[in-house]
PDB file of C-alpha atoms in Angstrom:
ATOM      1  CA  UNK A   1      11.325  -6.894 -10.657  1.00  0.00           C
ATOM      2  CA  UNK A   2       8.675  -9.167  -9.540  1.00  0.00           C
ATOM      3  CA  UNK A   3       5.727  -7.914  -7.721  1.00  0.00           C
ATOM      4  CA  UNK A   4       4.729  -8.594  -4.107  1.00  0.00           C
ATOM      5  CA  UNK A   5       1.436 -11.148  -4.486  1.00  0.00           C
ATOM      6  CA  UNK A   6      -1.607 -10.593  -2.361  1.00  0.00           C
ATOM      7  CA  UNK A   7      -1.488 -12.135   0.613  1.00  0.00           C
ATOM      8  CA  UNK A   8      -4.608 -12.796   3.904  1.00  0.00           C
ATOM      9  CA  UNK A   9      -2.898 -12.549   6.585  1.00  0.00           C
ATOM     10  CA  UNK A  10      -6.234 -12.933   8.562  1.00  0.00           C
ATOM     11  CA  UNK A  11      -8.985 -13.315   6.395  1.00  0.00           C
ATOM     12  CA  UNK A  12     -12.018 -11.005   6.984  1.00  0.00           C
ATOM     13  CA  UNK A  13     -15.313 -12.316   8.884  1.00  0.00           C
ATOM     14  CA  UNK A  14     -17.714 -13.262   6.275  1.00  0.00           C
ATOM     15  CA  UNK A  15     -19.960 -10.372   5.656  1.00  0.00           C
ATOM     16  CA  UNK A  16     -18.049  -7.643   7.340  1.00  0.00           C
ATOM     17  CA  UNK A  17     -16.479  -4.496   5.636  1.00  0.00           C
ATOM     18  CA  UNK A  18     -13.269  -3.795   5.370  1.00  0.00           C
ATOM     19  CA  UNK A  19     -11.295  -0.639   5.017  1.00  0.00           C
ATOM     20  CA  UNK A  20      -9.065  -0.707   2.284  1.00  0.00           C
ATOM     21  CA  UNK A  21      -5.824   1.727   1.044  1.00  0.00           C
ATOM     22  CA  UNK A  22      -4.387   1.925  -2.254  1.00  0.00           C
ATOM     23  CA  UNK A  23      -1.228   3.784  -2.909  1.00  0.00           C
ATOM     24  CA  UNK A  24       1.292   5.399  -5.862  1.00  0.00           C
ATOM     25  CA  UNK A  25       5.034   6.265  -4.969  1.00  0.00           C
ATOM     26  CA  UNK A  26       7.289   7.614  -7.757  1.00  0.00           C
ATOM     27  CA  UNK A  27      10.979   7.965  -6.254  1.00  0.00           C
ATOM     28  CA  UNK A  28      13.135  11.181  -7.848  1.00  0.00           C
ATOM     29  CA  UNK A  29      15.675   8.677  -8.622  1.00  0.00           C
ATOM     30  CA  UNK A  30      16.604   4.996  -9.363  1.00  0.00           C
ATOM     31  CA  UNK A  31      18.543   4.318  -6.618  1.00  0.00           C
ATOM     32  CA  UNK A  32      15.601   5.878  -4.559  1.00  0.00           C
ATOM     33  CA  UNK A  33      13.338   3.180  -6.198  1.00  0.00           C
ATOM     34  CA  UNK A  34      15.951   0.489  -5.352  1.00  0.00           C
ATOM     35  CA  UNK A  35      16.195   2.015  -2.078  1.00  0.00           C
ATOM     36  CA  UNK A  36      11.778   1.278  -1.644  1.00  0.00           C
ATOM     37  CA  UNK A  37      12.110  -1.913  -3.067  1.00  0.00           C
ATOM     38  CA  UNK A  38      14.365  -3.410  -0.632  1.00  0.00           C
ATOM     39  CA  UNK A  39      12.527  -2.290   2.011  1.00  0.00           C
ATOM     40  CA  UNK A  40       9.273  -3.533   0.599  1.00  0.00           C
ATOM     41  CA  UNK A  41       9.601  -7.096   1.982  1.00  0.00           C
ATOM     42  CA  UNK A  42      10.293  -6.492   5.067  1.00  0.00           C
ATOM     43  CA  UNK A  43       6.793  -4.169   5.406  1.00  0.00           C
ATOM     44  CA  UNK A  44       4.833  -6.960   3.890  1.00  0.00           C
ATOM     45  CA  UNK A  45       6.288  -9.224   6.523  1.00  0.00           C
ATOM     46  CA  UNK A  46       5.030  -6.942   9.270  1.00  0.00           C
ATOM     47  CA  UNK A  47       1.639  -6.593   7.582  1.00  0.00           C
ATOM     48  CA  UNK A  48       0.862 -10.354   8.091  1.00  0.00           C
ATOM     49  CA  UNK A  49       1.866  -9.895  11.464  1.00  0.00           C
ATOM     50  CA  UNK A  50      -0.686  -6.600  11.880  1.00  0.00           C
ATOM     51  CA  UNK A  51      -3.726  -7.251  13.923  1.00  0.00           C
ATOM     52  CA  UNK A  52      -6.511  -6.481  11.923  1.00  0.00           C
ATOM     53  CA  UNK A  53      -4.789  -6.766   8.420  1.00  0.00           C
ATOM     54  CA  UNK A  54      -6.587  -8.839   5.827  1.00  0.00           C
ATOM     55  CA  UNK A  55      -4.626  -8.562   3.181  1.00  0.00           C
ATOM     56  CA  UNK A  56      -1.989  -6.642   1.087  1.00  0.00           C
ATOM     57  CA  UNK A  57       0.532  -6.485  -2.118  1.00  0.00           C
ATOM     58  CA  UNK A  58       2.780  -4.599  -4.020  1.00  0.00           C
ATOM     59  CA  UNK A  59       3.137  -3.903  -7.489  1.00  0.00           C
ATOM     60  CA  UNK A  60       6.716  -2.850  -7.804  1.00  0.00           C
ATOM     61  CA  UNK A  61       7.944  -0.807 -11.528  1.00  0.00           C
ATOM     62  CA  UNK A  62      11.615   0.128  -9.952  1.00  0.00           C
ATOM     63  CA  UNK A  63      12.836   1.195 -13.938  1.00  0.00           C
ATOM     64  CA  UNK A  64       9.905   3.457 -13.739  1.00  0.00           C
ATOM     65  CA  UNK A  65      10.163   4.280 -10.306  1.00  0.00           C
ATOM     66  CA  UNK A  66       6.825   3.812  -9.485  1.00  0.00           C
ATOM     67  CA  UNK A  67       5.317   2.038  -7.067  1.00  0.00           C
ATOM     68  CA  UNK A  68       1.897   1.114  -5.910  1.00  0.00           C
ATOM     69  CA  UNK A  69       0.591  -0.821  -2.714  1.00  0.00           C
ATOM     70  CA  UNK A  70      -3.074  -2.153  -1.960  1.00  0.00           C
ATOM     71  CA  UNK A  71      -4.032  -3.222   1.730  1.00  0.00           C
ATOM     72  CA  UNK A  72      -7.432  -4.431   3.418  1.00  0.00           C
ATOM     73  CA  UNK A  73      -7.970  -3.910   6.886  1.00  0.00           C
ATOM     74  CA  UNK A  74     -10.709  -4.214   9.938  1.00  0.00           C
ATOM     75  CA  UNK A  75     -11.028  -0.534  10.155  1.00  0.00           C
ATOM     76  CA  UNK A  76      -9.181   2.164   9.826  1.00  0.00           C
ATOM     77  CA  UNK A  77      -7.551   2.174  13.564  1.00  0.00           C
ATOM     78  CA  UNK A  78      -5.459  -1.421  12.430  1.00  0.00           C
ATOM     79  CA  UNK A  79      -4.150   0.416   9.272  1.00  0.00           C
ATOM     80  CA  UNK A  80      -3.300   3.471  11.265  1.00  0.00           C
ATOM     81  CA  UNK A  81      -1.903   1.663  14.181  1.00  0.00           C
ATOM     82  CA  UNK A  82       0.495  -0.395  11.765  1.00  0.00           C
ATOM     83  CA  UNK A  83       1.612   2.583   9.596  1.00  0.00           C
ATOM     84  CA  UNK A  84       2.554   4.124  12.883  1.00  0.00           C
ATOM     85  CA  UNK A  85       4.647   0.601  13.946  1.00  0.00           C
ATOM     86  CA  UNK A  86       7.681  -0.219  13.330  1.00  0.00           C
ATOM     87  CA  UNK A  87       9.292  -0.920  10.894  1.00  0.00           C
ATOM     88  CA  UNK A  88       6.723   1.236   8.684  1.00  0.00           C
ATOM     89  CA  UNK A  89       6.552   4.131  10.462  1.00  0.00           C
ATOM     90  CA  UNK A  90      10.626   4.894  10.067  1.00  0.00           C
ATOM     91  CA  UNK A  91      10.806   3.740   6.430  1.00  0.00           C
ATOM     92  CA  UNK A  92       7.842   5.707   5.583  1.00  0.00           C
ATOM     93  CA  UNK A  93      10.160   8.622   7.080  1.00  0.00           C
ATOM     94  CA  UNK A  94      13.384   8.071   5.291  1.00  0.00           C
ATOM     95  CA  UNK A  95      11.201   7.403   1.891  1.00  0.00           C
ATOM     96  CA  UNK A  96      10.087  10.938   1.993  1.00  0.00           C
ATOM     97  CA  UNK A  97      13.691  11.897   1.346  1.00  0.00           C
ATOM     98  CA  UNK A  98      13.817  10.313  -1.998  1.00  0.00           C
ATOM     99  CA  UNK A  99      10.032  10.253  -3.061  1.00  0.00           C
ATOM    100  CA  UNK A 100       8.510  12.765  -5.926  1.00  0.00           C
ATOM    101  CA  UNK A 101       5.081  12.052  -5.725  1.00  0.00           C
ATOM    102  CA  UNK A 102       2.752  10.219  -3.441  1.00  0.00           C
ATOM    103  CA  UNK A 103      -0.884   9.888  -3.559  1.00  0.00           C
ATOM    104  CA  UNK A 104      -3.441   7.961  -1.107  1.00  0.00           C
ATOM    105  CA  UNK A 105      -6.931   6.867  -1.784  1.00  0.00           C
ATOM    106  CA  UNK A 106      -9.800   4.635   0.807  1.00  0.00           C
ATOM    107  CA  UNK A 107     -12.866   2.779   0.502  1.00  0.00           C
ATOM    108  CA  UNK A 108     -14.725   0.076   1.914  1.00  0.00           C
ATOM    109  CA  UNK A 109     -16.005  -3.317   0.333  1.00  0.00           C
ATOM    110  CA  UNK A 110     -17.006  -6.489   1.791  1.00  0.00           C
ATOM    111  CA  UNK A 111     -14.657  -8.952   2.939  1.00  0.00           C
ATOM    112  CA  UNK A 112     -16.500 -10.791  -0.545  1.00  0.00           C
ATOM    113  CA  UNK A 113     -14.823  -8.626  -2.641  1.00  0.00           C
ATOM    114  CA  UNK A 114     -11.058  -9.522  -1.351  1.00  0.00           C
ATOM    115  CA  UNK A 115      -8.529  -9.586  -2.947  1.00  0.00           C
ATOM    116  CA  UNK A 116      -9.394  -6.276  -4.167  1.00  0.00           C
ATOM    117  CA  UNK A 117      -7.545  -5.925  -8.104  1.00  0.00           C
ATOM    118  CA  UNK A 118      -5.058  -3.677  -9.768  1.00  0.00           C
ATOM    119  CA  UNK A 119      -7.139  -2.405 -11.900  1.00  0.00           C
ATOM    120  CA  UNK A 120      -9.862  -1.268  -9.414  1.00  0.00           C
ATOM    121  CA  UNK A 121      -6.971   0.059  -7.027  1.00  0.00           C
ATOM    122  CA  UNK A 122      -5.183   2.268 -10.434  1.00  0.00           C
ATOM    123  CA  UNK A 123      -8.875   3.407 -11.118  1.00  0.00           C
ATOM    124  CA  UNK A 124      -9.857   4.639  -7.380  1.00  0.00           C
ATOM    125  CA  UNK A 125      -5.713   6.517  -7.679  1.00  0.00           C
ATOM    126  CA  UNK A 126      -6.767   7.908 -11.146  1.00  0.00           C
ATOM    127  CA  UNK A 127     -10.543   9.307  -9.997  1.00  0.00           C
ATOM    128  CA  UNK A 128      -8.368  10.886  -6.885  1.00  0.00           C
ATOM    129  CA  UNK A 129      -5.713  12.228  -8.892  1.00  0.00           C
ATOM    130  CA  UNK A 130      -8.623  13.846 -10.695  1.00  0.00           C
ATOM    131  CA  UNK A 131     -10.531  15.291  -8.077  1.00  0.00           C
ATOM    132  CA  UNK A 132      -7.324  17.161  -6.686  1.00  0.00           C
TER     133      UNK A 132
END
């Protein structure tokens, strides 16, 4: 299935940081990945609509059941005041039900560095995995 691209919903003020979230799901089951995956677009539309959001995308494996997301933000407040909006806050509820594993990780970069990459976002999940 095709990923979600990075998108700015507001871009960043030049020279400002920004706060920025990467994150691994792995559902128990198929249908749980199905399950994420349809809910996935309707998150991303409420991210451009965030205050404070400055960007975000999803890289969706539903045969592997993995699933990772990558955000930028002002601070931390606008990413903690979406993830507690709706519709996040109850799909982030009902996904607990079918996900195996989650994992978190956050830095900062300058609004220069946006979009931040996969490969930067899978290393900072790695080092974290790592130091647990």
């Amino acid at each position: 299935m095709p990923d979600i691209p990075w998108s700015t919903p507001t871009p960043a003020a030049p020279g400002a940081e920004v706060y920025v979230m990467a994150s691994r799901f792995e559902t128990e089951t198929l249908t749980g990945a199905l399950r994420f995956f349809l809910k996935a677009p309707g998150i991303i539309r409420q991210i451009r609509k965030a205050p404070g959001a400055h960007g975000a995308a999803l890289r969706a494996r539903v045969g592997r059941r993995t699933f990772l997301t990558l955000s930028a933000w002002e601070d931390r407040d606008a990413l903690y005041r979406f993830a507690g909006s709706e519709p996040h806050r109850t799909s982030a509820r009902e996904a607990a039900a079918y996900t195996k594993e989650s994992a978190f990780t956050f830095w900062t970069v300058p609004a220069s560095e946006l979009p931040i990459g996969w490969a930067e976002a899978e290393r900072r999940l790695a080092e974290r995995k790592r130091s647990h």
